[in-house]
mmCIF file of C-alpha atoms in Angstrom:
data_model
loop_
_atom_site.group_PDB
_atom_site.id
_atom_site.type_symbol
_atom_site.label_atom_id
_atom_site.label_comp_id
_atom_site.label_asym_id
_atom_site.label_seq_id
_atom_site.Cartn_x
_atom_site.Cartn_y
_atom_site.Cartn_z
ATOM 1 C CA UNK W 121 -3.517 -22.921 -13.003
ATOM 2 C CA UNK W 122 0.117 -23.135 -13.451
ATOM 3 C CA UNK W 123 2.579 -19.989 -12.479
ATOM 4 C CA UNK W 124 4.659 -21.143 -15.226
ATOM 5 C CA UNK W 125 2.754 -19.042 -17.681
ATOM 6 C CA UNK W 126 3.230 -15.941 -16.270
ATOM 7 C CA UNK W 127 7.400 -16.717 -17.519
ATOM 8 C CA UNK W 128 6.625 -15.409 -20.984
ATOM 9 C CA UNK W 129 5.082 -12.326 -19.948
ATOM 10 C CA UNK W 130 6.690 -8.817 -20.395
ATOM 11 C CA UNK W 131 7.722 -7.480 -17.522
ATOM 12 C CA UNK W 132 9.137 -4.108 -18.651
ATOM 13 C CA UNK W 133 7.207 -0.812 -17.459
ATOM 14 C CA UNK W 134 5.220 -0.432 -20.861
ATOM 15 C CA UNK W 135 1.988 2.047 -21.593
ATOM 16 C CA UNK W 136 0.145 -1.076 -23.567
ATOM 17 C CA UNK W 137 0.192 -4.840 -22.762
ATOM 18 C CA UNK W 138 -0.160 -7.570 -25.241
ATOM 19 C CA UNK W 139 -2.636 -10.449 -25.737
ATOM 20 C CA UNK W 140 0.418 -12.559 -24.759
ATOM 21 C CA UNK W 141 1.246 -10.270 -21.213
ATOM 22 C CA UNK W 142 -2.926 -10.567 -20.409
ATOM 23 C CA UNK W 143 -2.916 -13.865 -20.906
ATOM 24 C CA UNK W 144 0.071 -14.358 -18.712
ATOM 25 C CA UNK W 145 -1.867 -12.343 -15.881
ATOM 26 C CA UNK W 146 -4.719 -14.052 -15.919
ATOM 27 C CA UNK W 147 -2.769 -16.939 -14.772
ATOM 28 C CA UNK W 148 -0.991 -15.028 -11.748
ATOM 29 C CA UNK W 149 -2.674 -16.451 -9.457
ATOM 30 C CA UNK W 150 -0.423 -18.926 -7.591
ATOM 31 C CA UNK W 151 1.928 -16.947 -5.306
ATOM 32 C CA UNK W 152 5.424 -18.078 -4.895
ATOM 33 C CA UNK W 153 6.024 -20.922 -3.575
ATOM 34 C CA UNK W 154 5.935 -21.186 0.402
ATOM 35 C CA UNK W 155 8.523 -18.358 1.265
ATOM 36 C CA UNK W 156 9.241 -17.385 4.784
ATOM 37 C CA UNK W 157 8.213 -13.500 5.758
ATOM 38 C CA UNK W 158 11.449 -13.026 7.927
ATOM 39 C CA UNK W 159 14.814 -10.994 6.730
ATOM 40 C CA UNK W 160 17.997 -12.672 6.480
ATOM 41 C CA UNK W 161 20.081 -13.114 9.762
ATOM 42 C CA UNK W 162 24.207 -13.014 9.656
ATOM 43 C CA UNK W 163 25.487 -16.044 11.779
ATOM 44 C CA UNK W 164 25.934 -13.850 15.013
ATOM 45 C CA UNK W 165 22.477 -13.415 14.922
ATOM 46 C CA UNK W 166 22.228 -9.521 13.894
ATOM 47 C CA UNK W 167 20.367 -8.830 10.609
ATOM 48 C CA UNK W 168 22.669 -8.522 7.964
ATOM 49 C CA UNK W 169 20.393 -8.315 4.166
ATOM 50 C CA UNK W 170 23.039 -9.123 1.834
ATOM 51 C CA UNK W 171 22.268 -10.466 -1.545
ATOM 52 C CA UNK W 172 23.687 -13.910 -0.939
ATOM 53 C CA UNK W 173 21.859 -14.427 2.581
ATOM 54 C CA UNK W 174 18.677 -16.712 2.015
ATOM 55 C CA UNK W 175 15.700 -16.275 4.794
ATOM 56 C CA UNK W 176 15.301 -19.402 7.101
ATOM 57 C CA UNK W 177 12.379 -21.572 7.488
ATOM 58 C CA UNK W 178 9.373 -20.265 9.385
ATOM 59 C CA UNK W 179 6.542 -22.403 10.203
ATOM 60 C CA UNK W 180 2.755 -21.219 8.622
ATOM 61 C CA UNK W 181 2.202 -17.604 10.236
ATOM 62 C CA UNK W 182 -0.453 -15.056 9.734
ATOM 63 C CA UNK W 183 0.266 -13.474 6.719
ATOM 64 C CA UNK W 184 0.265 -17.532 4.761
ATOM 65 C CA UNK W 185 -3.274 -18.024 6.158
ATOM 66 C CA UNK W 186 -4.264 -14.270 4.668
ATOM 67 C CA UNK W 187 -3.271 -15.269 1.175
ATOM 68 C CA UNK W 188 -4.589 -18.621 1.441
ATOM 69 C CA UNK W 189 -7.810 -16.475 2.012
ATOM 70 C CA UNK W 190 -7.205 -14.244 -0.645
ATOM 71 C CA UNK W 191 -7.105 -17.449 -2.920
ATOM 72 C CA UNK W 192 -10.313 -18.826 -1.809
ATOM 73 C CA UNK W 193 -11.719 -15.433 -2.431
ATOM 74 C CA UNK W 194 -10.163 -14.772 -5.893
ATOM 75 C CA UNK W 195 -11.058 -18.519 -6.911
ATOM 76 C CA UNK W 196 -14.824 -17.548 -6.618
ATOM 77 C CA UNK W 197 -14.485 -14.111 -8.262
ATOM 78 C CA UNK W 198 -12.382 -15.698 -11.016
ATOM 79 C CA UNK W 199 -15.249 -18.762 -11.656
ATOM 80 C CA UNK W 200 -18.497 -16.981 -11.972
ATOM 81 C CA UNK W 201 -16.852 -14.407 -13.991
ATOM 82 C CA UNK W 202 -15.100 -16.801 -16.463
ATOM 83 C CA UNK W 203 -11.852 -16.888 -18.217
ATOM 84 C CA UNK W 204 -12.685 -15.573 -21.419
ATOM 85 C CA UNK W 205 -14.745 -12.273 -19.463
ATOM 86 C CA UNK W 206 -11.362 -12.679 -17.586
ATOM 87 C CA UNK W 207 -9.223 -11.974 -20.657
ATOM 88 C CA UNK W 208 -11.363 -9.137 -22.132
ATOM 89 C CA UNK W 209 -11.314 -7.235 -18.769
ATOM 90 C CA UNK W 210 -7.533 -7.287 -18.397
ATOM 91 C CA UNK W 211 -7.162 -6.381 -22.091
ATOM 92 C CA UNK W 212 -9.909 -3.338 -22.047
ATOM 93 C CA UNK W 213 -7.965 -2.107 -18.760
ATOM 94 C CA UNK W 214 -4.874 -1.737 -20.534
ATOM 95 C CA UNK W 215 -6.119 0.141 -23.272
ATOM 96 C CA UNK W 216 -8.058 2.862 -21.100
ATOM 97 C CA UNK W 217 -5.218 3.525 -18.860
ATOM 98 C CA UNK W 218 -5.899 5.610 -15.629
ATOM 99 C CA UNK W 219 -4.788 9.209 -15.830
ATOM 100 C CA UNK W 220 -5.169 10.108 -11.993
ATOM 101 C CA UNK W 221 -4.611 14.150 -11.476
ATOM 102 C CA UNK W 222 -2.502 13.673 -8.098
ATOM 103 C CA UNK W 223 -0.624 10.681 -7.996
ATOM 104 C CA UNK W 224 2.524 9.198 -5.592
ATOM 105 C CA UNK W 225 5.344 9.210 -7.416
ATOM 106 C CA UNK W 226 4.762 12.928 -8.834
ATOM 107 C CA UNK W 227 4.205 14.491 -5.352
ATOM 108 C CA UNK W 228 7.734 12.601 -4.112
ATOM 109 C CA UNK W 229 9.374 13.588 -7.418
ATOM 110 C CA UNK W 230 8.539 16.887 -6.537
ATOM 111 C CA UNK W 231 9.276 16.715 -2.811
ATOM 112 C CA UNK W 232 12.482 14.717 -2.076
ATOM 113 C CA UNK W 233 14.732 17.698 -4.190
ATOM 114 C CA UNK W 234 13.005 20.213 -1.630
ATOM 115 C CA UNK W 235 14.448 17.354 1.341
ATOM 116 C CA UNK W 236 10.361 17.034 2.403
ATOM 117 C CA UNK W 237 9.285 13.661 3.213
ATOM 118 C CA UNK W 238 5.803 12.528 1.874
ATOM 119 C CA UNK W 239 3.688 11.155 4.669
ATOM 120 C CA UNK W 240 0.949 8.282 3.210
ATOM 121 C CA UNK W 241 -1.553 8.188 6.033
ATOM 122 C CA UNK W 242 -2.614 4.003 6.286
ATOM 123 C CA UNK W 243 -6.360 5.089 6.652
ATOM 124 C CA UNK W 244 -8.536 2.028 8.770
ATOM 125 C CA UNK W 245 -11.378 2.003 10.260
ATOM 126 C CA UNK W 246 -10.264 2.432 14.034
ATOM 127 C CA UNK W 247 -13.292 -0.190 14.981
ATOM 128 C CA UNK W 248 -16.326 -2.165 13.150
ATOM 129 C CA UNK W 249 -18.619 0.419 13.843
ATOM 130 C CA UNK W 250 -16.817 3.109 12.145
ATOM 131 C CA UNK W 251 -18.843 3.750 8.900
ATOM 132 C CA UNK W 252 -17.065 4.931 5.387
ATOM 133 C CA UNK W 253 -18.320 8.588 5.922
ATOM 134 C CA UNK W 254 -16.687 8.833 9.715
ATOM 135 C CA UNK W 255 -13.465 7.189 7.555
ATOM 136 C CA UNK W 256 -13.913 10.216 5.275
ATOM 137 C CA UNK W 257 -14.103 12.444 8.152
ATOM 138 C CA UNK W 258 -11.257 11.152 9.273
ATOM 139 C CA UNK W 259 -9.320 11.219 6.164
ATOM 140 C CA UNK W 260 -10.110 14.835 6.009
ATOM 141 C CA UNK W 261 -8.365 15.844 9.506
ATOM 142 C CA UNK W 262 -5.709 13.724 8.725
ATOM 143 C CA UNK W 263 -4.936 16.278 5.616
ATOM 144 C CA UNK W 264 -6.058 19.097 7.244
ATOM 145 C CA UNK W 265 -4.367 18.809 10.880
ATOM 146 C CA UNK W 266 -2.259 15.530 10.412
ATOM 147 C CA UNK W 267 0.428 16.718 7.467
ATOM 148 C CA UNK W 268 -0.872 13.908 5.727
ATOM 149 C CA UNK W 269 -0.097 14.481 1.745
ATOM 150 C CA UNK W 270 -1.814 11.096 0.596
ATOM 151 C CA UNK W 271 -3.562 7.787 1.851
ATOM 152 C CA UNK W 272 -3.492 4.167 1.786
ATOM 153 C CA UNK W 273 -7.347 3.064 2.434
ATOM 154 C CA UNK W 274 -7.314 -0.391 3.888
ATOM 155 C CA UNK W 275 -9.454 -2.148 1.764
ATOM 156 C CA UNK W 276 -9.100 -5.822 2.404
ATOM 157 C CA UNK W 277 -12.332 -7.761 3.215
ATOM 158 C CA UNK W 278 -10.397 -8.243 6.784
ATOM 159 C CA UNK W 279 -10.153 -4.577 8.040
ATOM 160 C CA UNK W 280 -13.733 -3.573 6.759
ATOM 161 C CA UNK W 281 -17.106 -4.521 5.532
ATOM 162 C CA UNK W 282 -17.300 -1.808 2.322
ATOM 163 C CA UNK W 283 -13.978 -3.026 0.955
ATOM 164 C CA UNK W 284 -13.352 -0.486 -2.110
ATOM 165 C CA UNK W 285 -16.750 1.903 -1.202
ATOM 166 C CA UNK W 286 -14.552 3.115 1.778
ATOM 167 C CA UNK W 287 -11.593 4.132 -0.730
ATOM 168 C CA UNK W 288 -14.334 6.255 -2.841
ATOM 169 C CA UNK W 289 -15.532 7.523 0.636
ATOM 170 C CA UNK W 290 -11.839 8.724 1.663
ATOM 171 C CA UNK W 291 -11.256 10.064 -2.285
ATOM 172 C CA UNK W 292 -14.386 12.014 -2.589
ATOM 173 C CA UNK W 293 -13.426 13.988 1.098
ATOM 174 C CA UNK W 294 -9.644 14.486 -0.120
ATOM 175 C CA UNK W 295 -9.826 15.109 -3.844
ATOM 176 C CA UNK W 296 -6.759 16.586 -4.478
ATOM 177 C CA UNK W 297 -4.623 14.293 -2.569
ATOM 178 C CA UNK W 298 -3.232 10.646 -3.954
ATOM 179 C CA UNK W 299 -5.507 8.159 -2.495
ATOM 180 C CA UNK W 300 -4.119 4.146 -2.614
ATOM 181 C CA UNK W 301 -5.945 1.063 -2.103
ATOM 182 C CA UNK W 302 -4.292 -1.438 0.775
ATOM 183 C CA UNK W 303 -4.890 -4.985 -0.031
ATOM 184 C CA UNK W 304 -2.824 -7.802 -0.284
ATOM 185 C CA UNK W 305 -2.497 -8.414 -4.219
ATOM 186 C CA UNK W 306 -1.830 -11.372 -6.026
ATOM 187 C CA UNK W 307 -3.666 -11.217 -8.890
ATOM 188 C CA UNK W 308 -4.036 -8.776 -11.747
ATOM 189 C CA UNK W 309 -7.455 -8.726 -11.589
ATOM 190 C CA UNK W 310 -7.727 -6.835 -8.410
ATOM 191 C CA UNK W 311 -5.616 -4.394 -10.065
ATOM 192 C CA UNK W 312 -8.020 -3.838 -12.279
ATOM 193 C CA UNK W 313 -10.699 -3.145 -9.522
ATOM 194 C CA UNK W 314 -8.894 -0.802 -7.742
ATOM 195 C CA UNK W 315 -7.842 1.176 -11.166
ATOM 196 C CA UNK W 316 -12.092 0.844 -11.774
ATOM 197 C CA UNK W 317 -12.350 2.414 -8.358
ATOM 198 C CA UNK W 318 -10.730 5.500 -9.518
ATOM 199 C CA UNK W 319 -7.295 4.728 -6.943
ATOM 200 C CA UNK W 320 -3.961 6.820 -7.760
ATOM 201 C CA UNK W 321 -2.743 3.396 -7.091
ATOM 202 C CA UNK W 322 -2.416 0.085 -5.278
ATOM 203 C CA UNK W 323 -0.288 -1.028 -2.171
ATOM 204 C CA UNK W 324 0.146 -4.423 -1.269
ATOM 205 C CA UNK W 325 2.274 -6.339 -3.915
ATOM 206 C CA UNK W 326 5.057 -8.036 -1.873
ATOM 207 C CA UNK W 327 7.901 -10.434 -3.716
ATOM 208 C CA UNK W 328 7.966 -12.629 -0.665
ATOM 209 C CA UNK W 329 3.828 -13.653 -1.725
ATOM 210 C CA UNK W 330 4.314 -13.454 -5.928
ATOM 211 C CA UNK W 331 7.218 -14.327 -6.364
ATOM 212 C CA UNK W 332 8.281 -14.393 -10.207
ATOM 213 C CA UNK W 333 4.862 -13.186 -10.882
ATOM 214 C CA UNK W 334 5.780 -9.564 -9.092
ATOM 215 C CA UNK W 335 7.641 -8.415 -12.737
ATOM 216 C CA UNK W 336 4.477 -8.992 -14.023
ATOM 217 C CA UNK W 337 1.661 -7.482 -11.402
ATOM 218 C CA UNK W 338 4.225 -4.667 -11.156
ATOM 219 C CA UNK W 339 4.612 -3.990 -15.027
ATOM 220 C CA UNK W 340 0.602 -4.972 -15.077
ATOM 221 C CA UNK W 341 0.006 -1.896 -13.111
ATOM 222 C CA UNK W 342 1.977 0.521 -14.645
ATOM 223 C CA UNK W 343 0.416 -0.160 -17.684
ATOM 224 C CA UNK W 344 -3.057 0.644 -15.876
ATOM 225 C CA UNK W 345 -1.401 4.104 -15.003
ATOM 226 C CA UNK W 346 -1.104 3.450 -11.056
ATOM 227 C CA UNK W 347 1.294 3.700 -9.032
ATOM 228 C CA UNK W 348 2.032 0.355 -7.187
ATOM 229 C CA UNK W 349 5.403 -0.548 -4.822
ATOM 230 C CA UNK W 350 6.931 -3.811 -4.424
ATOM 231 C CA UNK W 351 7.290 -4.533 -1.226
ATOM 232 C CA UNK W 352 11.152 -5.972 -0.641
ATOM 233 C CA UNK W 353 12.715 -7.546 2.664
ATOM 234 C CA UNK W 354 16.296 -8.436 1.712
ATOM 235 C CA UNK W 355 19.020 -7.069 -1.301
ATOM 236 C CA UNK W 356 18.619 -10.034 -3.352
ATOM 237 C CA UNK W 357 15.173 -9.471 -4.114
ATOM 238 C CA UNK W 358 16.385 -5.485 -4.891
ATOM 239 C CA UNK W 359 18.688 -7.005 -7.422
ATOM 240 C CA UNK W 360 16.609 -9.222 -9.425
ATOM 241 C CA UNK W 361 13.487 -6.479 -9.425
ATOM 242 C CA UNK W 362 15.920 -4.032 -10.671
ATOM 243 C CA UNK W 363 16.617 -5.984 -13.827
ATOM 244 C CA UNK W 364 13.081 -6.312 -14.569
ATOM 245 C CA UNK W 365 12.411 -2.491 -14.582
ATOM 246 C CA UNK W 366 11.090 -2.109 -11.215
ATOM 247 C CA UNK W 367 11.696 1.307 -9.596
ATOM 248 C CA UNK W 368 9.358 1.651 -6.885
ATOM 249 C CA UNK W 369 10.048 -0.291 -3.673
ATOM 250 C CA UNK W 370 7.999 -0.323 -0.369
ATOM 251 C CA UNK W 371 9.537 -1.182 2.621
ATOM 252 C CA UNK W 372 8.237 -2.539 6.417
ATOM 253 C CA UNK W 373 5.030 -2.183 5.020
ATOM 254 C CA UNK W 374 3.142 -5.880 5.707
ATOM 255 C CA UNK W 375 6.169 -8.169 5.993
ATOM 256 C CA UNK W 376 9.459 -9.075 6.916
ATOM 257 C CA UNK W 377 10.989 -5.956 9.484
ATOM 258 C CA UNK W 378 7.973 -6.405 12.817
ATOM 259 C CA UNK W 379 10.334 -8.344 14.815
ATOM 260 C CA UNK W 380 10.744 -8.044 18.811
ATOM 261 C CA UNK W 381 14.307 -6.830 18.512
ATOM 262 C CA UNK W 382 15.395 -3.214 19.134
ATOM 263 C CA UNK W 383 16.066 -1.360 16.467
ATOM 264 C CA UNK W 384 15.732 -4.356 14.361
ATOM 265 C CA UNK W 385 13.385 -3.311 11.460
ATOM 266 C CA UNK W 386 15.193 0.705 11.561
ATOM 267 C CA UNK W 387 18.352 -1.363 10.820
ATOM 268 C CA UNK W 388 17.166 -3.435 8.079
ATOM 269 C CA UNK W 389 15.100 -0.340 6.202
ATOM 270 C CA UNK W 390 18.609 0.944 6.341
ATOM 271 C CA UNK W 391 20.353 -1.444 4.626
ATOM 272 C CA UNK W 392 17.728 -1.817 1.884
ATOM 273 C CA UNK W 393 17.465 1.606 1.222
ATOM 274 C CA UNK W 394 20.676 1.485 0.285
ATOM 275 C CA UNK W 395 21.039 -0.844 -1.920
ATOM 276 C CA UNK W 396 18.166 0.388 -3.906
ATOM 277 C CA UNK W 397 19.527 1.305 -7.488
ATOM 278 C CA UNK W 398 19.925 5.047 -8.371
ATOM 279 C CA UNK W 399 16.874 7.203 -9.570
ATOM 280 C CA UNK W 400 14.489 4.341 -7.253
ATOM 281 C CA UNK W 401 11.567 5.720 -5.261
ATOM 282 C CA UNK W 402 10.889 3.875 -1.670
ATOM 283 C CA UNK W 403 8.186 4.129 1.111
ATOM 284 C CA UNK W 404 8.986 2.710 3.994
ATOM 285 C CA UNK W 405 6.321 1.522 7.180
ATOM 286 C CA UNK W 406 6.707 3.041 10.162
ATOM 287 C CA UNK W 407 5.003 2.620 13.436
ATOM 288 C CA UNK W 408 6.067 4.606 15.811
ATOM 289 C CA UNK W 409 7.963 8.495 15.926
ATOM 290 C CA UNK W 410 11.333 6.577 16.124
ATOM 291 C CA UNK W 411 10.645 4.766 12.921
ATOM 292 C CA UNK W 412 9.857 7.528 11.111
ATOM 293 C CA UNK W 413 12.788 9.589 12.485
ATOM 294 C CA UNK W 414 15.788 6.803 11.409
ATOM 295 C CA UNK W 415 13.459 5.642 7.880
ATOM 296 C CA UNK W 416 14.094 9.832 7.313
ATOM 297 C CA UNK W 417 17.583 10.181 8.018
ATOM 298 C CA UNK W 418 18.314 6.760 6.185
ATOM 299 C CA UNK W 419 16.942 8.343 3.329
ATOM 300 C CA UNK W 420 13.113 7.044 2.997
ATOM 301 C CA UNK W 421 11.876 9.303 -0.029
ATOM 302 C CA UNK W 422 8.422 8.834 1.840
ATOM 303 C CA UNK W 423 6.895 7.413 4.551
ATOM 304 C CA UNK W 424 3.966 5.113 4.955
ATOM 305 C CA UNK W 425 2.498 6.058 8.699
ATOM 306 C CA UNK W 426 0.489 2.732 9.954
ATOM 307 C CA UNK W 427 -2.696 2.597 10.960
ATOM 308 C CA UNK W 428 -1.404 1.527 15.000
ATOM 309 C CA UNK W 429 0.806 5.107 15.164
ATOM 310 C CA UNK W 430 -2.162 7.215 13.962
ATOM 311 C CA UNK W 431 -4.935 5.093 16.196
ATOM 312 C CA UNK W 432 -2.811 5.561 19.091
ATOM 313 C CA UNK W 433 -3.668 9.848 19.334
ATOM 314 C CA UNK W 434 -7.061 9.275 18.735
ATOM 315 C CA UNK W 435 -8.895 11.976 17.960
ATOM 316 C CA UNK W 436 -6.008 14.678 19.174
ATOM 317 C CA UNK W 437 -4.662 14.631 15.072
ATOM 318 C CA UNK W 438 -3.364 18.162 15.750
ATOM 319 C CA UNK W 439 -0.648 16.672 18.092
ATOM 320 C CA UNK W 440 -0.271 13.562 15.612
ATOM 321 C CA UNK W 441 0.655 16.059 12.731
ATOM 322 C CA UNK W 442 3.325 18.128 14.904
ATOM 323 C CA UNK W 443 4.761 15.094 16.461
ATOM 324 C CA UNK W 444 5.523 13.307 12.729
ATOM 325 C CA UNK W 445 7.046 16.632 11.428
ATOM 326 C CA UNK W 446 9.289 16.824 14.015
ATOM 327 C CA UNK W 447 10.350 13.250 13.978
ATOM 328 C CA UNK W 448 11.345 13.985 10.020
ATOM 329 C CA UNK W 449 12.418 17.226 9.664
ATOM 330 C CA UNK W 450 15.958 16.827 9.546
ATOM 331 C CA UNK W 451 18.858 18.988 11.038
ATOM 332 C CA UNK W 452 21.074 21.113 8.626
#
């Protein structure tokens, strides 16, 4: 399939998509060509994301040999259900949009004038053995003891058996919290599963994967009626996402900050956040107190708590929730 024929697709945030968009989404499956998962570096070595600065050459890491996999999974899916089945499922999802009652953006629209951060638990299973009702469990102390106000459910074929059953699991224990799927995205089609799956909305589209495709799978799932970040790692990217109507950016979430450097990744988050154009929303990964502390004061409108931080109090969530409110409350 050729990535060139997602070029002709809308990519402005639009209620209804056209034959012409689906058709350009059905052929999103490519991602970008080979693009390194590392932020820009000024010659002296520091980080420096400036618009101009182009990432250096890495050699094949983990997250290439996770979309590779993705690929070989979606090429299946994609041939025993058959291109024209293809087309008629995109175009049916567009026209039943999802109308979830507690979504993302409308809990941080509401929150951020109030100067609350929104904390989006990243719910995992802490082992194999865990089963989606102990997730739900889980979930449910998170909200209840944790301060959690939504969830990302891992959902990639990597991190659990159940895939999407453990979202339901998490969404039918936390009803009246926004519940996201985690997965790494790079086709519309999944979209469309997790929208099926009755998600407030879907995490895991990153520029550095789709590339020129990301206007579309962003504008794709707007259309669907779920909320769904772009994940950014430098200001270029900001730029040319904010011409095509984006206005939700994720941050630190899968790629580009989780380098061995002190401070590195709080520094970067920085940066981007501020070059994010006015009226944007951003999440921003953190994995540890500190994190979460300097994503707050550098203005994170909410914050995506990994699945490492929470793992790492175990079953004490009581102490998790007190510890993460004090990290973001911020001073007068």
């Amino acid at each position: 399939m050729q990535r060139a024929a997602m070029l002709g697709a809308s990519t402005s945030y639009s209620s209804t998509l056209g034959p012409s968009t689906v058709r350009g989404c059905r052929n999103c499956f490519q991602p970008a060509r080979r693009r390194t998962c590392v932020p820009p570096r000024a010659s002296g070595g520091q980080p420096n994301p400036q618009p101009d600065d182009e990432p250096p050459k890495t050699p094949t890491n983990a997250l290439e040999a996770t979309i590779r996999r993705k690929q070989r999974e979606l090429e299946t899916t994609i041939r025993e259900l058959g291109m024209e089945a293809l087309d008629e499922r995109l175009q049916s999802a567009t026209q039943m949009p999802a109308n979830p009652p507690y979504r993302l953006s409308t809990l941080i629209a509401e929150s951020v004038p109030q100067g609350r951060a929104v904390l989006v638990f990243e719910v995992a299973r802490p082992s194999p053995e865990t089963t989606s009702a102990e997730l739900a469990e889980l979930a449910k102390a998170y909200v209840s003891r944790g301060g959690a106000a939504a969830m990302a459910v891992r959902t990639d074929s990597d991190a659990t058996p159940s895939g999407l059953r453990d979202l339901f699991s998490v969404q039918q224990a936390v009803p009246r919290v926004p519940v996201l799927a985690r997965d790494w995205l790079i086709h519309p089609l999944q979209v469309c599963e997790i929208k099926e799956a009755g998600a407030a909305g879907a995490l895991g589209i990153i520029n550095q994967v789709t590339g020129r495709g990301t206007g579309v799978m962003s504008s794709f799932s707007a259309a669907l009626g779920l909320d769904a970040p772009v994940e950014v790692v430098n200001a270029r990217e900001v730029e040319q996402l904010a011409k095509q109507g984006v206005v939700f950016y994720a941050i630190n979430v899968a790629v580009g900050l989780s380098v061995a450097v002190p401070g590195f990744a709080n520094r970067i988050a920085h940066g981007l956040l501020g070059e994010l154009p006015f009226g944007a929303i951003s999440l921003v990964g953190v994995r540890s107190l500190e994190e979460a502390a300097a994503a707050r004061r550098s203005g994170a409108d909410a914050l995506l708590v990994k699945a490492e931080l929470l793992q790492s109090y175990g079953t004490d969530v009581g102490a998790l929730g007190n510890a993460l409110q004090y990290a973001v409350t911020l001073d007068d």
